[in-house]
Amino acid sequence: MTRRLRGFFLEIWLPVAVVGGWWFLSEDSTSPFFPPLRVIVDAFEANWVFERIGSDLLPSLQRFGLGLAIAAVAGIAVGTMLGLWTPVRRATAPVVDFLRSIPAPALISIMILLIGFDDKMKVSSIALASFFPVLLNTIDGVRGVEPQQLDMARAYKLSRRHRIFRIILPAATPQIFAGLRIALAVALLVMAFSEMFASTNGLGFFILFAQETYRIPDMWSGIIMLGLVGYAVNVVFLLVERRALRWHRGWRATARDAGGAA
């Protein structure tokens, strides 16, 4: 219990210090662009304690979740294929490198021209921008599978399907989760930007509209809510990752102990 409390206080001290310092230093602020934190907290309560949950927060979360899910499924599937077949990977490498180098704002502009301004554009932009971190990490994970494992699978005459789902993908899972974590941040960024670019609701729209109408405390409250959403999503992802990779940590600990004993 003492160890958990120590870990909790180690994680919480900096956010508490930042919020406390912001509250204290901004208390006498007269700047219209940097109001006191007390005013921002009042605006946050007025906007985000149920007021705009359904109209702005939930639509953003739906776009974010759907776009990230599409990117994860497509990235893992295509990345596994490219990681397994070297000729296909080499043939598609120039196109992949070209597309992943295009900044997200440019992708949103292209999506508007191709799809329009509705939710399909936002979800497609999130999915496309988040696709490449998952794809590249999946390729690296699949290529990094130890040859001895594949040789053993062939010796036992496992089918290709069993080799992929029982050996290759489990071995590549740590690298895949690394890509998913990067995609998480990319998806959140593109979600907010696409809503600022072309939307009538969502967190990004609320932040930009509040800024354009000089409702600065409301703008700050939207930025804080966006940060809280990102933090909450990251915490949930870490819990899922910890559970999914429990075997990997145990395997590394066993290998480390065996190496130390040797």
Short mmCIF file of C-alpha atoms in Angstrom, two decimals:
data_model
loop_
_atom_site.label_atom_id
_atom_site.label_comp_id
_atom_site.label_asym_id
_atom_site.label_seq_id
_atom_site.Cartn_x
_atom_site.Cartn_y
_atom_site.Cartn_z
CA MET A 1 0.00 0.00 0.00
CA THR A 2 2.87 2.37 0.85
CA ARG A 3 4.41 1.76 -2.57
CA ARG A 4 1.13 2.59 -4.30
CA LEU A 5 0.72 5.79 -2.30
CA ARG A 6 4.29 6.77 -3.11
CA GLY A 7 3.64 6.18 -6.80
CA PHE A 8 0.38 8.16 -6.63
CA PHE A 9 2.02 11.17 -4.99
CA LEU A 10 4.93 10.97 -7.43
CA GLU A 11 2.49 11.30 -10.34
CA ILE A 12 0.19 13.89 -8.81
CA TRP A 13 2.59 16.43 -7.31
CA LEU A 14 3.48 18.22 -10.56
CA PRO A 15 -0.15 18.71 -11.80
CA VAL A 16 -1.12 19.99 -8.34
CA ALA A 17 1.86 22.36 -8.30
CA VAL A 18 1.06 23.64 -11.81
CA VAL A 19 -2.62 24.24 -11.03
CA GLY A 20 -1.79 25.86 -7.68
CA GLY A 21 0.82 28.12 -9.26
CA TRP A 22 -1.53 29.05 -12.12
CA TRP A 23 -4.31 29.87 -9.65
CA PHE A 24 -2.06 32.00 -7.46
CA LEU A 25 -0.19 33.84 -10.22
CA SER A 26 -3.30 34.57 -12.30
CA GLU A 27 -5.54 35.71 -9.46
CA ASP A 28 -4.88 39.42 -10.06
CA SER A 29 -4.67 39.17 -13.85
CA THR A 30 -6.48 41.87 -15.81
CA SER A 31 -5.49 40.57 -19.25
CA PRO A 32 -8.51 39.67 -21.39
CA PHE A 33 -6.52 36.85 -22.97
CA PHE A 34 -5.19 35.30 -19.75
CA PRO A 35 -8.02 35.58 -17.23
CA PRO A 36 -7.71 34.28 -13.66
CA LEU A 37 -7.95 30.52 -13.36
CA ARG A 38 -10.92 31.05 -11.05
CA VAL A 39 -12.85 32.59 -13.97
CA ILE A 40 -11.83 29.74 -16.27
CA VAL A 41 -13.01 27.17 -13.71
CA ASP A 42 -16.38 28.94 -13.53
CA ALA A 43 -16.62 28.83 -17.32
CA PHE A 44 -15.64 25.15 -17.29
CA GLU A 45 -18.41 24.36 -14.82
CA ALA A 46 -20.94 26.32 -16.84
CA ASN A 47 -19.98 24.66 -20.14
CA TRP A 48 -18.88 21.13 -19.32
CA VAL A 49 -20.84 20.05 -16.28
CA PHE A 50 -23.56 18.49 -18.46
CA GLU A 51 -24.26 21.65 -20.51
CA ARG A 52 -22.27 20.73 -23.65
CA ILE A 53 -21.59 17.05 -23.05
CA GLY A 54 -24.17 15.90 -25.59
CA SER A 55 -23.76 18.74 -28.08
CA ASP A 56 -19.95 18.92 -28.30
CA LEU A 57 -18.08 16.33 -26.24
CA LEU A 58 -19.88 13.16 -27.33
CA PRO A 59 -19.69 13.94 -31.08
CA SER A 60 -15.95 14.51 -30.72
CA LEU A 61 -15.47 11.23 -28.85
CA GLN A 62 -17.49 9.34 -31.47
CA ARG A 63 -15.39 10.71 -34.33
CA PHE A 64 -12.19 10.07 -32.42
CA GLY A 65 -13.12 6.50 -31.48
CA LEU A 66 -14.37 5.51 -34.92
CA GLY A 67 -11.41 7.02 -36.76
CA LEU A 68 -8.89 5.42 -34.41
CA ALA A 69 -10.63 2.02 -34.65
CA ILE A 70 -10.52 2.12 -38.45
CA ALA A 71 -6.85 3.11 -38.39
CA ALA A 72 -6.00 0.33 -35.92
CA VAL A 73 -7.74 -2.44 -37.87
CA ALA A 74 -6.44 -1.30 -41.27
CA GLY A 75 -2.93 -0.54 -39.99
CA ILE A 76 -2.51 -3.93 -38.32
CA ALA A 77 -3.95 -5.83 -41.29
CA VAL A 78 -1.95 -4.02 -43.98
CA GLY A 79 1.17 -3.84 -41.81
CA THR A 80 1.09 -7.59 -41.23
CA MET A 81 0.79 -8.21 -44.95
CA LEU A 82 3.65 -5.85 -45.82
CA GLY A 83 5.80 -7.22 -43.04
CA LEU A 84 5.39 -10.77 -44.28
CA TRP A 85 5.87 -10.18 -48.01
CA THR A 86 9.06 -8.31 -48.82
CA PRO A 87 8.34 -7.69 -52.54
CA VAL A 88 4.99 -6.07 -51.75
CA ARG A 89 6.58 -3.96 -49.01
CA ARG A 90 9.35 -2.74 -51.30
CA ALA A 91 6.87 -1.99 -54.09
CA THR A 92 4.63 0.10 -51.85
CA ALA A 93 7.36 1.79 -49.76
CA PRO A 94 7.62 4.96 -51.94
CA VAL A 95 3.86 5.55 -51.79
CA VAL A 96 3.71 4.91 -48.04
CA ASP A 97 6.66 7.25 -47.39
CA PHE A 98 5.10 9.94 -49.59
CA LEU A 99 1.66 9.80 -47.97
CA ARG A 100 2.92 9.68 -44.39
CA SER A 101 5.00 12.81 -45.04
CA ILE A 102 1.93 14.92 -45.87
CA PRO A 103 0.93 17.06 -42.84
CA ALA A 104 -2.47 16.42 -41.28
CA PRO A 105 -3.89 19.88 -42.21
CA ALA A 106 -3.21 19.13 -45.88
CA LEU A 107 -4.96 15.79 -45.53
CA ILE A 108 -8.02 17.54 -44.13
CA SER A 109 -8.09 19.92 -47.10
CA ILE A 110 -7.97 16.96 -49.49
CA MET A 111 -10.71 15.16 -47.58
CA ILE A 112 -12.98 18.21 -47.79
CA LEU A 113 -12.57 18.27 -51.57
CA LEU A 114 -13.21 14.54 -51.91
CA ILE A 115 -15.92 13.94 -49.29
CA GLY A 116 -17.36 17.25 -48.14
CA PHE A 117 -17.88 18.77 -44.72
CA ASP A 118 -19.84 16.06 -42.90
CA ASP A 119 -18.69 13.58 -40.26
CA LYS A 120 -17.36 11.19 -42.91
CA MET A 121 -14.67 13.74 -43.71
CA LYS A 122 -13.62 14.08 -40.07
CA VAL A 123 -13.58 10.34 -39.40
CA SER A 124 -11.68 9.71 -42.65
CA SER A 125 -9.10 12.38 -41.78
CA ILE A 126 -8.58 10.91 -38.30
CA ALA A 127 -8.32 7.38 -39.69
CA LEU A 128 -5.88 8.31 -42.47
CA ALA A 129 -3.57 10.36 -40.24
CA SER A 130 -3.59 7.68 -37.50
CA PHE A 131 -3.12 4.82 -39.95
CA PHE A 132 0.57 5.35 -40.65
CA PRO A 133 1.98 5.06 -37.08
CA VAL A 134 0.12 1.76 -36.69
CA LEU A 135 1.17 0.56 -40.13
CA LEU A 136 4.89 1.30 -39.73
CA ASN A 137 5.14 -0.13 -36.22
CA THR A 138 3.26 -3.26 -37.27
CA ILE A 139 5.65 -3.76 -40.18
CA ASP A 140 8.65 -3.41 -37.87
CA GLY A 141 7.09 -5.75 -35.31
CA VAL A 142 6.32 -8.44 -37.87
CA ARG A 143 9.78 -8.19 -39.41
CA GLY A 144 11.34 -8.40 -35.97
CA VAL A 145 9.93 -11.84 -35.14
CA GLU A 146 12.80 -14.19 -34.32
CA PRO A 147 13.57 -16.59 -37.20
CA GLN A 148 13.85 -19.49 -34.73
CA GLN A 149 10.18 -19.11 -33.87
CA LEU A 150 9.18 -19.28 -37.53
CA ASP A 151 11.48 -22.25 -38.12
CA MET A 152 9.85 -24.05 -35.21
CA ALA A 153 6.40 -23.31 -36.62
CA ARG A 154 7.41 -24.76 -39.98
CA ALA A 155 8.90 -27.80 -38.27
CA TYR A 156 5.58 -28.43 -36.55
CA LYS A 157 3.83 -27.81 -39.88
CA LEU A 158 1.58 -25.06 -38.58
CA SER A 159 -0.65 -23.49 -41.20
CA ARG A 160 -0.02 -19.90 -42.34
CA ARG A 161 -3.10 -18.75 -40.43
CA HIS A 162 -1.85 -20.29 -37.19
CA ARG A 163 1.64 -18.88 -37.73
CA ILE A 164 0.21 -15.38 -38.15
CA PHE A 165 -2.26 -15.41 -35.25
CA ARG A 166 -0.33 -17.55 -32.76
CA ILE A 167 3.28 -16.57 -33.37
CA ILE A 168 3.78 -13.50 -35.55
CA LEU A 169 1.09 -11.14 -34.20
CA PRO A 170 1.68 -12.00 -30.52
CA ALA A 171 5.42 -11.43 -31.01
CA ALA A 172 4.73 -8.12 -32.76
CA THR A 173 2.18 -6.94 -30.17
CA PRO A 174 4.59 -4.70 -28.15
CA GLN A 175 5.57 -2.83 -31.32
CA ILE A 176 1.94 -2.61 -32.43
CA PHE A 177 0.94 -1.05 -29.12
CA ALA A 178 3.75 1.48 -29.50
CA GLY A 179 2.24 2.49 -32.84
CA LEU A 180 -1.25 2.65 -31.36
CA ARG A 181 -0.05 4.99 -28.64
CA ILE A 182 1.39 7.36 -31.23
CA ALA A 183 -1.80 7.07 -33.27
CA LEU A 184 -3.79 8.01 -30.17
CA ALA A 185 -2.13 11.43 -29.98
CA VAL A 186 -2.37 11.94 -33.75
CA ALA A 187 -6.08 11.06 -33.75
CA LEU A 188 -6.82 13.55 -30.97
CA LEU A 189 -4.91 16.29 -32.78
CA VAL A 190 -6.65 15.69 -36.12
CA MET A 191 -10.04 15.40 -34.42
CA ALA A 192 -9.70 18.87 -32.90
CA PHE A 193 -8.24 20.41 -36.04
CA SER A 194 -10.86 18.94 -38.37
CA GLU A 195 -13.62 20.29 -36.13
CA MET A 196 -12.02 23.74 -36.20
CA PHE A 197 -11.71 23.52 -39.98
CA ALA A 198 -15.22 22.46 -40.91
CA SER A 199 -17.81 21.64 -38.26
CA THR A 200 -20.80 22.97 -36.35
CA ASN A 201 -20.11 21.06 -33.12
CA GLY A 202 -17.35 19.30 -31.23
CA LEU A 203 -14.51 20.38 -28.98
CA GLY A 204 -12.47 21.90 -31.79
CA PHE A 205 -15.43 23.90 -33.06
CA PHE A 206 -16.25 25.13 -29.55
CA ILE A 207 -12.67 26.29 -28.90
CA LEU A 208 -12.39 28.17 -32.20
CA PHE A 209 -15.88 29.68 -31.99
CA ALA A 210 -15.22 30.90 -28.43
CA GLN A 211 -11.93 32.44 -29.56
CA GLU A 212 -13.50 34.17 -32.57
CA THR A 213 -16.32 35.61 -30.43
CA TYR A 214 -13.86 36.72 -27.71
CA ARG A 215 -15.32 34.41 -25.07
CA ILE A 216 -11.80 33.77 -23.81
CA PRO A 217 -12.69 31.95 -20.55
CA ASP A 218 -14.90 29.60 -22.59
CA MET A 219 -12.02 29.03 -24.99
CA TRP A 220 -9.70 28.11 -22.11
CA SER A 221 -12.36 25.80 -20.67
CA GLY A 222 -12.54 23.97 -24.01
CA ILE A 223 -8.76 23.62 -24.14
CA ILE A 224 -8.75 22.18 -20.61
CA MET A 225 -11.52 19.74 -21.52
CA LEU A 226 -9.53 18.65 -24.59
CA GLY A 227 -6.51 18.02 -22.37
CA LEU A 228 -8.60 16.05 -19.87
CA VAL A 229 -10.02 13.91 -22.67
CA GLY A 230 -6.51 13.18 -23.93
CA TYR A 231 -5.34 12.27 -20.44
CA ALA A 232 -8.34 10.01 -19.77
CA VAL A 233 -7.98 8.23 -23.11
CA ASN A 234 -4.28 7.69 -22.45
CA VAL A 235 -4.97 6.23 -19.00
CA VAL A 236 -7.52 3.79 -20.44
CA PHE A 237 -5.08 2.83 -23.20
CA LEU A 238 -2.30 2.17 -20.67
CA LEU A 239 -4.60 -0.09 -18.66
CA VAL A 240 -5.49 -2.07 -21.80
CA GLU A 241 -1.84 -2.22 -22.86
CA ARG A 242 -0.73 -3.40 -19.42
CA ARG A 243 -3.28 -6.17 -19.46
CA ALA A 244 -2.59 -7.21 -23.06
CA LEU A 245 1.20 -7.23 -22.58
CA ARG A 246 1.25 -8.90 -19.19
CA TRP A 247 2.76 -12.01 -20.78
CA HIS A 248 5.48 -9.92 -22.40
CA ARG A 249 6.61 -8.37 -19.12
CA GLY A 250 6.63 -11.80 -17.51
CA TRP A 251 8.69 -13.20 -20.39
CA ARG A 252 11.21 -10.37 -20.16
CA ALA A 253 11.52 -10.83 -16.40
CA THR A 254 12.10 -14.56 -16.87
CA ALA A 255 14.71 -13.94 -19.58
CA ARG A 256 16.44 -11.34 -17.40
CA ASP A 257 16.51 -13.69 -14.41
CA ALA A 258 17.85 -16.53 -16.57
CA GLY A 259 20.56 -14.22 -17.94
CA GLY A 260 21.52 -13.11 -14.45
CA ALA A 261 21.69 -16.69 -13.23
CA ALA A 262 23.94 -17.59 -16.11
#
